[in-house]
Amino acid sequence: MNARPDASSLPIRLADYRAPAWRVERVELDFELGIATTEIGAKLLLRRDPAQDESLRLDGENLELISIALDGEVLADDAYRLVDGGLEVHGARDGSVLETRVRVHPAANTALEGLYLSGPSETGFLLTQCEAQGFRHITFFPDRPDVQAIYTVTLRADRARFPVLLAGGNPDGSGELEDGRHWARFVDPHPKPAYLFALVAGRLEKIEQDYRTADGRDVQLKIWAEADAIDRCHYAMDALVRSMRWDEQAYGRNYDLDVFHVVATHDFNMGAMENKGLNIFNTKCLLADADSSTDDEYRRVEAVVAHEYFHNWSGNRVTCRDWFQLSLKEGFTVYREQCFSADMNSAPLKRIEDVGLLRRAQFPEDAGPLAHPVRPAEYREINNFYTATVYEKGAELVRMLAGKLGTAGFRRGTDLYFSRNDGRAATLEDFLAALGEANDVDLSPYLAWYGQSGTPRLKAHGHYDATRHEYTLTLSQHTPASLQQPRKQPLPIPVKLALFGSDGRMLPLHTDGQTDASEIVVVLDEAEQCFVFRDVPERPVPSLLRGLSAPAVLECDYTPAELALLLGHDPDGFNRWDAGQQLALRAYDALRDGAHNGAVNAWCDTLAALFDDARLDAALLADLLVPPGEIELAERESVVDPARIYTLRQQLQQRLAARIGADKLEARYRSLAAQSTAGIDAVSQANRSLKQRVLQLLALLDPTAACHHAATQYLDAPSMTDRLAALGVLARHDAARSVEPLVHYRERYASDPLALDKWFALQAQLPGEGALARVQALEADPAFTLKNPNRARALLGTWANGNPSGFHRADGAGYRLYADRLLALDALNPQIAARLATAFNGWQRLEPHRREAAHAALASLAGHDQLSRNLAEIVGNMLKG
């Protein structure tokens, strides 16, 4: 059983931070590994802060203490005390050596933090997950990121059951023991916090490759997985090599150990973990092949492999002082990952992907009861702060700083940051100070972005003086109040902008100190400011916040024709897409309000013209043809009716399909289908993306024809992308015809967990009130289990987060079922239960009947006295908001 922490524990506050009274200089860990029980011996060389007069206290949870000794002497019972959440030891002094031995139970650890078993007892393997506070489930230790130590780890186990033994650092010996057992030792020469500790033991296969770093180190790269998955790891190896080379070139960062291990597991709470020298990956972020992986999943594998590797410097060599600084490593590394992906693929398409995620996930988070700053002021359960705000908004703040400093200036700043803080636990202030000092600029005003929650709303109004040929742009900012921060201060908002003439060409910009540039950045750092442009030959159309130069919502008095001009002519793919998204929002408003169809016609007409433009990249066209999703549309409503939003969005897409015309859609589909391949090159992926979108639009006009194409495509599909796209069209538009291919898919991929996750998720996304019964039926499938995080997310998470019209039933039945499942999940895995509970975000803005039902479900959850600290915090914040 997993212990249930007290949900009413006091919050931890940033303002209360104190350096540790006790540090650990060296750690020797000795593991006697077993499935049911494992024993861990720990030998800690302690260092005391002479300025602090505190007795030694170590963190520890769910540990059975077997023995304890200090400086070689076994401690009497009155020389130590087991307390809630830890161990207190009397008599320790600077330089003391503390030795403990504890017992843990990996097979019973369903929370998947600390040491646990992945897979069945007979065939699974042991592994660890220690971020954020999992190490305290392994041994008694000051489990905080500003305690960094040198680790020596010895693993002992039965050779037949655990032929592979891995830990972080460099190999330092191995050998045979009696009774068929063996041992392996690893030493990490780089001081690291406990959250970066890792071990793996079990039956695993590997692929490997030699690599020489730019500074001449020879490194063995090894990716490990179970036998049925190892052949799908080759793309990840390719991505790893490209990541290492890119980091050497873009940031001057080289790998610093002799080996680099990556391990895949099906049982993991996160996407992956950057443990020093031993990265552990959820299989969904590592395995890839054409038969079972979509194009999106290939890109995700590439991005996550890069993300975890980049952490070797932005997170490992320079770690965060405390968990309030989490975005120091995560936001910075997400930004680095995004730049890598943009360089490997298409920069505009990557920016569209990233901004789309920001608007779907982070903007709603910022506007709801779970809003918090990128650097929160307090927390109760740190695992609840692995959020879109910390990751995605954090990355946007780094992007702002990089944009302000320029490529060369940002590189100077990061060089200084890494060199100054190597081996240290740093803060956001350290990061901004290094960037600023390297460029002789004060970046301290940007700290306000890290301490203030909410998404700024940027209002823009332009005035053209035809007599003087001057254009005055007035910008103002406002961030809505939140419960913890009723008053928001103005932020420095970099606004990248351009002016367009009536013929769609960019105009030269003439301002004080700036001449003839076609694109510039102005900084709005007050509540309102005016910017004047001279020698403007005609009334221009402004393009504002280009590239989303700051994570803000733009409100500008555009006419539909002006947005259509930007959509039709902007040379930058992202900005063209963004103009199309703004125009689609106007079109949605017009449909909702029964207003004149000017915006609808402008959106449809412009896209129909672009559909005929053979020069336009197929992948970009596919993105342009997709209006904002239901979650983004809900943000425009003061009272949210998910069913009505779904209906209006369908109507908007039907208008677009009709404007393009069935004949053109049919012809384009046939042309793209004739080019189908299993290739993962950019052209093949682009064609598949557009083919999928064309088929979806055709289905809105002629479901019979579209489903005929989909049935053929499913049978002939050379890739999972095509197969899943066809199955989605069939399931949405011809339920009867989809039965056979759904059964076929289920049988074909019965032994492939990742492919089955897609099968569950596809059906969970089918809209309408019938989704509830479908989810209940899928729960009865023998392959469904709450014990596997991927499976729970695929069915329940997709239904609640990705199917608004199906989850938000008017009768509240969806909320009641979901609350029941969260309770069951919380008893197994509190982290996953808390993350899935965020699906209730925004419940206060639902129409009255749904709002009342959602509140009742949340209140029922809150009334249970056995909630984990994780879930209790999320539910409590929901009800307070």
Short mmCIF file of C-alpha atoms in Angstrom, two decimals, residues 485-661:
data_model
loop_
_atom_site.label_atom_id
_atom_site.label_comp_id
_atom_site.label_asym_id
_atom_site.label_seq_id
_atom_site.Cartn_x
_atom_site.Cartn_y
_atom_site.Cartn_z
CA GLN A 485 -3.31 38.53 -7.76
CA PRO A 486 -6.22 40.97 -8.04
CA ARG A 487 -3.96 43.75 -9.36
CA LYS A 488 -1.63 43.12 -12.28
CA GLN A 489 1.28 45.33 -13.27
CA PRO A 490 2.23 46.27 -16.84
CA LEU A 491 4.78 43.91 -18.37
CA PRO A 492 7.48 44.53 -20.99
CA ILE A 493 5.79 43.12 -24.12
CA PRO A 494 7.92 42.87 -27.26
CA VAL A 495 5.65 43.43 -30.26
CA LYS A 496 7.12 42.39 -33.57
CA LEU A 497 5.25 44.17 -36.36
CA ALA A 498 5.07 44.95 -40.04
CA LEU A 499 2.83 47.15 -42.21
CA PHE A 500 1.23 45.91 -45.41
CA GLY A 501 -0.02 47.89 -48.36
CA SER A 502 -3.28 47.24 -50.18
CA ASP A 503 -1.44 45.12 -52.76
CA GLY A 504 -0.18 42.75 -50.06
CA ARG A 505 3.42 43.98 -50.07
CA MET A 506 5.30 44.84 -46.87
CA LEU A 507 5.98 48.57 -46.52
CA PRO A 508 9.30 50.06 -45.34
CA LEU A 509 9.12 51.26 -41.74
CA HIS A 510 10.42 54.74 -40.89
CA THR A 511 10.59 55.56 -37.19
CA ASP A 512 13.00 57.43 -34.99
CA GLY A 513 16.23 55.45 -35.19
CA GLN A 514 14.88 52.94 -37.72
CA THR A 515 14.84 53.26 -41.50
CA ASP A 516 13.69 50.99 -44.30
CA ALA A 517 13.28 47.80 -42.26
CA SER A 518 10.18 45.82 -43.20
CA GLU A 519 9.80 44.27 -39.74
CA ILE A 520 10.74 45.69 -36.33
CA VAL A 521 10.14 45.04 -32.63
CA VAL A 522 8.73 47.69 -30.32
CA VAL A 523 8.44 47.13 -26.58
CA LEU A 524 5.24 48.07 -24.79
CA ASP A 525 6.24 48.41 -21.14
CA GLU A 526 3.55 50.80 -19.94
CA ALA A 527 -0.21 50.55 -19.75
CA GLU A 528 -0.47 52.43 -23.06
CA GLN A 529 2.00 53.79 -25.62
CA CYS A 530 1.93 55.27 -29.12
CA PHE A 531 4.34 54.48 -31.94
CA VAL A 532 4.54 56.73 -35.01
CA PHE A 533 5.61 55.61 -38.50
CA ARG A 534 6.47 58.23 -41.10
CA ASP A 535 6.46 58.28 -44.91
CA VAL A 536 3.68 55.73 -45.08
CA PRO A 537 2.26 56.09 -48.62
CA GLU A 538 -1.23 54.67 -47.90
CA ARG A 539 -3.43 53.45 -45.07
CA PRO A 540 -1.58 50.30 -44.01
CA VAL A 541 -2.75 46.99 -42.60
CA PRO A 542 -0.70 46.27 -39.46
CA SER A 543 0.57 42.75 -38.76
CA LEU A 544 1.12 42.62 -35.01
CA LEU A 545 2.70 40.23 -32.54
CA ARG A 546 4.34 38.48 -35.48
CA GLY A 547 5.65 35.04 -34.65
CA LEU A 548 3.71 35.48 -31.39
CA SER A 549 6.56 37.63 -30.11
CA ALA A 550 5.01 37.52 -26.62
CA PRO A 551 2.49 35.11 -25.02
CA ALA A 552 -0.42 37.53 -25.22
CA VAL A 553 -3.89 37.74 -26.75
CA LEU A 554 -4.16 40.35 -29.51
CA GLU A 555 -7.28 42.49 -29.79
CA CYS A 556 -7.13 44.70 -32.87
CA ASP A 557 -9.86 46.55 -34.77
CA TYR A 558 -9.21 44.64 -38.00
CA THR A 559 -11.84 44.44 -40.70
CA PRO A 560 -12.40 40.99 -42.25
CA ALA A 561 -10.87 42.29 -45.48
CA GLU A 562 -7.67 43.33 -43.67
CA LEU A 563 -7.26 39.91 -42.07
CA ALA A 564 -7.99 38.30 -45.43
CA LEU A 565 -5.20 40.38 -46.97
CA LEU A 566 -2.71 39.12 -44.36
CA LEU A 567 -3.93 35.55 -44.78
CA GLY A 568 -3.53 35.77 -48.51
CA HIS A 569 -0.20 37.59 -48.78
CA ASP A 570 2.01 37.44 -45.68
CA PRO A 571 5.30 35.81 -46.75
CA ASP A 572 5.78 34.23 -43.32
CA GLY A 573 3.87 30.95 -42.97
CA PHE A 574 3.18 31.33 -39.26
CA ASN A 575 1.89 34.89 -39.57
CA ARG A 576 -0.33 33.87 -42.48
CA TRP A 577 -1.77 31.07 -40.34
CA ASP A 578 -2.24 33.39 -37.38
CA ALA A 579 -4.15 35.90 -39.51
CA GLY A 580 -6.32 33.02 -40.69
CA GLN A 581 -7.00 31.97 -37.11
CA GLN A 582 -8.06 35.52 -36.19
CA LEU A 583 -10.30 35.70 -39.24
CA ALA A 584 -11.83 32.30 -38.40
CA LEU A 585 -12.62 33.57 -34.90
CA ARG A 586 -14.43 36.53 -36.45
CA ALA A 587 -16.31 34.14 -38.72
CA TYR A 588 -17.30 32.01 -35.74
CA ASP A 589 -18.57 35.11 -33.92
CA ALA A 590 -20.65 36.04 -36.97
CA LEU A 591 -22.27 32.60 -37.11
CA ARG A 592 -22.93 32.60 -33.38
CA ASP A 593 -24.44 36.08 -33.35
CA GLY A 594 -26.39 35.76 -36.61
CA ALA A 595 -24.42 38.72 -37.94
CA HIS A 596 -23.61 39.59 -41.55
CA ASN A 597 -21.54 36.89 -43.24
CA GLY A 598 -18.69 39.22 -44.20
CA ALA A 599 -16.12 37.46 -42.00
CA VAL A 600 -17.38 34.00 -43.01
CA ASN A 601 -17.16 34.86 -46.69
CA ALA A 602 -13.74 36.48 -46.32
CA TRP A 603 -12.34 33.41 -44.55
CA CYS A 604 -13.85 30.92 -47.00
CA ASP A 605 -13.03 32.93 -50.14
CA THR A 606 -9.40 33.49 -49.17
CA LEU A 607 -8.82 29.86 -48.27
CA ALA A 608 -10.55 28.68 -51.44
CA ALA A 609 -8.11 30.83 -53.44
CA LEU A 610 -5.15 29.44 -51.50
CA PHE A 611 -6.45 25.91 -52.10
CA ASP A 612 -5.91 26.53 -55.82
CA ASP A 613 -2.39 27.92 -55.34
CA ALA A 614 -0.03 25.15 -56.44
CA ARG A 615 2.96 27.04 -54.97
CA LEU A 616 1.72 26.75 -51.39
CA ASP A 617 3.35 24.10 -49.19
CA ALA A 618 0.90 21.22 -48.67
CA ALA A 619 1.51 21.00 -44.92
CA LEU A 620 0.98 24.74 -44.46
CA LEU A 621 -2.23 24.58 -46.50
CA ALA A 622 -3.47 21.74 -44.30
CA ASP A 623 -2.92 23.90 -41.21
CA LEU A 624 -4.56 26.93 -42.83
CA LEU A 625 -7.70 24.88 -43.53
CA VAL A 626 -8.24 24.07 -39.84
CA PRO A 627 -10.14 26.68 -37.76
CA PRO A 628 -9.44 27.15 -34.03
CA GLY A 629 -10.57 24.19 -31.93
CA GLU A 630 -13.47 23.99 -29.53
CA ILE A 631 -11.29 24.79 -26.51
CA GLU A 632 -10.04 28.01 -28.12
CA LEU A 633 -13.54 28.95 -29.22
CA ALA A 634 -14.82 28.43 -25.68
CA GLU A 635 -12.40 31.12 -24.51
CA ARG A 636 -14.48 33.65 -26.48
CA GLU A 637 -17.65 32.78 -24.59
CA SER A 638 -18.70 34.26 -21.26
CA VAL A 639 -21.10 31.31 -20.84
CA VAL A 640 -19.92 28.08 -22.42
CA ASP A 641 -22.22 25.57 -24.09
CA PRO A 642 -19.85 22.92 -25.53
CA ALA A 643 -22.54 21.28 -27.69
CA ARG A 644 -23.41 24.59 -29.35
CA ILE A 645 -19.74 25.42 -29.91
CA TYR A 646 -19.24 22.07 -31.62
CA THR A 647 -22.26 22.65 -33.86
CA LEU A 648 -21.14 26.14 -34.87
CA ARG A 649 -17.62 24.97 -35.63
CA GLN A 650 -19.01 22.20 -37.82
CA GLN A 651 -21.14 24.75 -39.66
CA LEU A 652 -18.09 26.94 -40.21
CA GLN A 653 -16.14 24.03 -41.70
CA GLN A 654 -19.10 23.05 -43.88
CA ARG A 655 -19.16 26.58 -45.28
CA LEU A 656 -15.47 26.28 -46.11
CA ALA A 657 -15.91 22.87 -47.74
CA ALA A 658 -18.82 24.14 -49.82
CA ARG A 659 -16.85 27.18 -50.94
CA ILE A 660 -13.96 25.03 -52.13
CA GLY A 661 -16.39 22.60 -53.75
#
